[in-house]
């Protein structure tokens, strides 16, 4: 799992570009629960993305990764709401923007690549029309200009025979093709940040690899930042500059790719990594009792305490602070794993 | 090509469908107690006279034979005569069916004009004044009997204000009706250039159309609101919002996706109102098809009833064919 040393140098380079593009400070998102205190889906999350950086956000279902991705666009899934913290994009607090300002931001400066493109594209409109809708909303193009740009975008995402596909309806596309269409829409206005929300999870492995390559090439080609939300930690090893691991609404570890993969500190990170390991004993040790509930035992305490194989008494009563272990490498654990 | 094959297949089934509908209604009408011969000859008829008339009408034969004879006549284009009007049913219906169609079509057009905008407005806003209006409207329209509402309108606009014509049919007696071409007084008046008749017919249409339109906007509003609301919460609308599309574009796309449900409810209402408008027709002495059929049932006048059933069935089949074509146009997945 060791990577080339020049990658970390690249990360330092992008970090030196000054202010981060996106900065999330103490973000807390809650879902009201019937007859109970609301449960935070995101708990005091600090997170940032530099310009041109590709960051992987890894977590299992229900960990809050989609909520985080959508909170960036100020579109928390109903009935959730942002109860604390700020999302700064180029220094602007997105929480203070009005609906029309947000509308101008979405799709133009921050765009989203979704996971179920055939279900999320409008079934009654052609591909060209749906790309056109976005261009019409965010650019001064019209008529022939929109069509030309749509064709250009389809070509950029390597869709064969774009002149034919531009008139296709979503149900006529394969999963991989639909995914490319959604990428074309995401890139239509040359955004500064692209958020990919588990975008490749529904695809065959070979198609997935193609789409990922394409996504990274396009993003790096335009100097766009990419937040790559996924369940598959293996993908982040190949495609990301930096990796963050989210568990039960908290980022438990984050760091530059090489530092993270060479020396993961949080037991949960190791659990995720060991799921891919060949060594049966290693896997059995770190996975522990997988039948244990993912929910935390009580309000205080480490969110991972219930499932952690290294849990101590202290973990159950005190939520660990974020600690730095190396340049840009943070973890939240009382008893971090030493090498 | 696909479409033509589809229409061909549909038309293939029309004949057996119509036969089935006719058979069932024939049997049902025969089940109603009452002897047409007695009704026609009155209380002072002799047994001989009754027997003779029954033989003439074919009532002495078995019910299946009677049905066979009726079907053979229908195939020749003869729907029999109504003993009440002493006219052939075809010519009676040629006059009455368009009267009902004109009324129902205009009413549903009005219902769409009210129901869709209000429904969309209701779906767009989870709260606010428009949502309240939409909610109360749906409640009110669903709970008002149409004939009572018709009487209220007549009382206000004819009796009190005197701005509406008397509820006595489709035209004033002094107006010379245009030559019937389509049967719709509006269209025929335009064809004949008879502007006096056009104005008068339109005036007579106002109150019944208002009645049926306002009442039937209720279900259309409810359907529009609930489906559009569901579409606005669906994945593609959320994605459209993520793309920063303007609100009106998001709503427009949601409405387009809601259209099949709206088309369905309109087609159901249309088929229903052909017979269901009868109470309103009676209130306005409209002389429509529903009124004609009800008179037939009450007086054991079999031919008008069966003629009405046949016409309505054909109309329903045509409507459903049109609905399928509309689905075809709206939704590419059905192509």
PDB file of N, CA and C in Angstrom, chain B residues 175-209:
ATOM      1  N   UNK B 175     -84.880  32.212 -30.677  1.00  0.00           N
ATOM      2  CA  UNK B 175     -83.679  32.155 -31.530  1.00  0.00           C
ATOM      3  C   UNK B 175     -83.811  31.006 -32.516  1.00  0.00           C
ATOM      4  N   UNK B 176     -83.516  31.278 -33.773  1.00  0.00           N
ATOM      5  CA  UNK B 176     -83.544  30.205 -34.774  1.00  0.00           C
ATOM      6  C   UNK B 176     -82.219  29.441 -34.702  1.00  0.00           C
ATOM      7  N   UNK B 177     -82.277  28.148 -34.377  1.00  0.00           N
ATOM      8  CA  UNK B 177     -81.022  27.401 -34.260  1.00  0.00           C
ATOM      9  C   UNK B 177     -80.349  27.232 -35.613  1.00  0.00           C
ATOM     10  N   UNK B 178     -79.028  27.124 -35.611  1.00  0.00           N
ATOM     11  CA  UNK B 178     -78.300  26.900 -36.868  1.00  0.00           C
ATOM     12  C   UNK B 178     -78.546  25.480 -37.353  1.00  0.00           C
ATOM     13  N   UNK B 179     -78.309  25.259 -38.651  1.00  0.00           N
ATOM     14  CA  UNK B 179     -78.436  23.893 -39.177  1.00  0.00           C
ATOM     15  C   UNK B 179     -77.435  22.998 -38.475  1.00  0.00           C
ATOM     16  N   UNK B 180     -77.906  21.830 -38.007  1.00  0.00           N
ATOM     17  CA  UNK B 180     -76.957  20.954 -37.301  1.00  0.00           C
ATOM     18  C   UNK B 180     -75.910  20.367 -38.250  1.00  0.00           C
ATOM     19  N   UNK B 181     -74.654  20.574 -37.935  1.00  0.00           N
ATOM     20  CA  UNK B 181     -73.551  19.947 -38.679  1.00  0.00           C
ATOM     21  C   UNK B 181     -72.800  19.031 -37.723  1.00  0.00           C
ATOM     22  N   UNK B 182     -72.264  19.639 -36.652  1.00  0.00           N
ATOM     23  CA  UNK B 182     -71.548  18.841 -35.664  1.00  0.00           C
ATOM     24  C   UNK B 182     -72.448  18.518 -34.482  1.00  0.00           C
ATOM     25  N   UNK B 183     -73.524  19.270 -34.316  1.00  0.00           N
ATOM     26  CA  UNK B 183     -74.381  19.085 -33.151  1.00  0.00           C
ATOM     27  C   UNK B 183     -74.023  20.033 -32.027  1.00  0.00           C
ATOM     28  N   UNK B 184     -72.804  20.576 -32.072  1.00  0.00           N
ATOM     29  CA  UNK B 184     -72.424  21.580 -31.084  1.00  0.00           C
ATOM     30  C   UNK B 184     -72.978  22.921 -31.546  1.00  0.00           C
ATOM     31  N   UNK B 185     -73.802  23.526 -30.699  1.00  0.00           N
ATOM     32  CA  UNK B 185     -74.438  24.779 -31.114  1.00  0.00           C
ATOM     33  C   UNK B 185     -73.408  25.859 -31.393  1.00  0.00           C
ATOM     34  N   UNK B 186     -72.342  25.897 -30.590  1.00  0.00           N
ATOM     35  CA  UNK B 186     -71.321  26.927 -30.786  1.00  0.00           C
ATOM     36  C   UNK B 186     -70.685  26.791 -32.161  1.00  0.00           C
ATOM     37  N   UNK B 187     -70.230  25.569 -32.462  1.00  0.00           N
ATOM     38  CA  UNK B 187     -69.526  25.353 -33.726  1.00  0.00           C
ATOM     39  C   UNK B 187     -70.476  25.554 -34.904  1.00  0.00           C
ATOM     40  N   UNK B 188     -71.710  25.009 -34.773  1.00  0.00           N
ATOM     41  CA  UNK B 188     -72.657  25.135 -35.878  1.00  0.00           C
ATOM     42  C   UNK B 188     -73.029  26.593 -36.139  1.00  0.00           C
ATOM     43  N   UNK B 189     -73.171  27.368 -35.061  1.00  0.00           N
ATOM     44  CA  UNK B 189     -73.499  28.786 -35.248  1.00  0.00           C
ATOM     45  C   UNK B 189     -72.373  29.499 -35.983  1.00  0.00           C
ATOM     46  N   UNK B 190     -71.141  29.137 -35.654  1.00  0.00           N
ATOM     47  CA  UNK B 190     -70.014  29.774 -36.321  1.00  0.00           C
ATOM     48  C   UNK B 190     -70.004  29.392 -37.795  1.00  0.00           C
ATOM     49  N   UNK B 191     -70.261  28.097 -38.062  1.00  0.00           N
ATOM     50  CA  UNK B 191     -70.278  27.637 -39.447  1.00  0.00           C
ATOM     51  C   UNK B 191     -71.362  28.376 -40.226  1.00  0.00           C
ATOM     52  N   UNK B 192     -72.525  28.531 -39.597  1.00  0.00           N
ATOM     53  CA  UNK B 192     -73.645  29.178 -40.285  1.00  0.00           C
ATOM     54  C   UNK B 192     -73.526  30.703 -40.268  1.00  0.00           C
ATOM     55  N   UNK B 193     -72.556  31.201 -39.483  1.00  0.00           N
ATOM     56  CA  UNK B 193     -72.435  32.647 -39.363  1.00  0.00           C
ATOM     57  C   UNK B 193     -73.609  33.260 -38.605  1.00  0.00           C
ATOM     58  N   UNK B 194     -74.252  32.453 -37.811  1.00  0.00           N
ATOM     59  CA  UNK B 194     -75.439  32.901 -37.066  1.00  0.00           C
ATOM     60  C   UNK B 194     -74.994  33.442 -35.705  1.00  0.00           C
ATOM     61  N   UNK B 195     -74.628  34.723 -35.677  1.00  0.00           N
ATOM     62  CA  UNK B 195     -74.013  35.280 -34.463  1.00  0.00           C
ATOM     63  C   UNK B 195     -74.997  35.421 -33.318  1.00  0.00           C
ATOM     64  N   UNK B 196     -76.265  35.649 -33.648  1.00  0.00           N
ATOM     65  CA  UNK B 196     -77.278  35.750 -32.594  1.00  0.00           C
ATOM     66  C   UNK B 196     -77.373  34.418 -31.852  1.00  0.00           C
ATOM     67  N   UNK B 197     -77.386  33.319 -32.625  1.00  0.00           N
ATOM     68  CA  UNK B 197     -77.467  31.993 -32.009  1.00  0.00           C
ATOM     69  C   UNK B 197     -76.195  31.709 -31.204  1.00  0.00           C
ATOM     70  N   UNK B 198     -75.051  32.130 -31.750  1.00  0.00           N
ATOM     71  CA  UNK B 198     -73.777  31.880 -31.052  1.00  0.00           C
ATOM     72  C   UNK B 198     -73.785  32.549 -29.682  1.00  0.00           C
ATOM     73  N   UNK B 199     -74.180  33.825 -29.676  1.00  0.00           N
ATOM     74  CA  UNK B 199     -74.205  34.561 -28.403  1.00  0.00           C
ATOM     75  C   UNK B 199     -75.180  33.944 -27.429  1.00  0.00           C
ATOM     76  N   UNK B 200     -76.332  33.585 -27.946  1.00  0.00           N
ATOM     77  CA  UNK B 200     -77.361  33.031 -27.085  1.00  0.00           C
ATOM     78  C   UNK B 200     -76.954  31.660 -26.517  1.00  0.00           C
ATOM     79  N   UNK B 201     -76.395  30.820 -27.390  1.00  0.00           N
ATOM     80  CA  UNK B 201     -75.968  29.480 -26.945  1.00  0.00           C
ATOM     81  C   UNK B 201     -74.860  29.601 -25.906  1.00  0.00           C
ATOM     82  N   UNK B 202     -73.917  30.516 -26.163  1.00  0.00           N
ATOM     83  CA  UNK B 202     -72.814  30.702 -25.220  1.00  0.00           C
ATOM     84  C   UNK B 202     -73.359  31.162 -23.869  1.00  0.00           C
ATOM     85  N   UNK B 203     -74.341  32.068 -23.917  1.00  0.00           N
ATOM     86  CA  UNK B 203     -74.962  32.551 -22.684  1.00  0.00           C
ATOM     87  C   UNK B 203     -75.597  31.419 -21.889  1.00  0.00           C
ATOM     88  N   UNK B 204     -76.265  30.512 -22.611  1.00  0.00           N
ATOM     89  CA  UNK B 204     -76.910  29.385 -21.933  1.00  0.00           C
ATOM     90  C   UNK B 204     -75.885  28.412 -21.367  1.00  0.00           C
ATOM     91  N   UNK B 205     -74.706  28.374 -21.970  1.00  0.00           N
ATOM     92  CA  UNK B 205     -73.675  27.428 -21.506  1.00  0.00           C
ATOM     93  C   UNK B 205     -73.008  27.895 -20.209  1.00  0.00           C
ATOM     94  N   UNK B 206     -73.026  29.210 -19.963  1.00  0.00           N
ATOM     95  CA  UNK B 206     -72.198  29.740 -18.877  1.00  0.00           C
ATOM     96  C   UNK B 206     -72.467  29.062 -17.535  1.00  0.00           C
ATOM     97  N   UNK B 207     -73.734  29.054 -17.103  1.00  0.00           N
ATOM     98  CA  UNK B 207     -74.006  28.518 -15.762  1.00  0.00           C
ATOM     99  C   UNK B 207     -73.745  27.015 -15.645  1.00  0.00           C
ATOM    100  N   UNK B 208     -74.251  26.184 -16.569  1.00  0.00           N
ATOM    101  CA  UNK B 208     -73.938  24.754 -16.423  1.00  0.00           C
ATOM    102  C   UNK B 208     -72.436  24.463 -16.509  1.00  0.00           C
ATOM    103  N   UNK B 209     -71.741  25.188 -17.375  1.00  0.00           N
ATOM    104  CA  UNK B 209     -70.291  24.944 -17.481  1.00  0.00           C
ATOM    105  C   UNK B 209     -69.590  25.373 -16.195  1.00  0.00           C
TER     106      UNK B 209
END
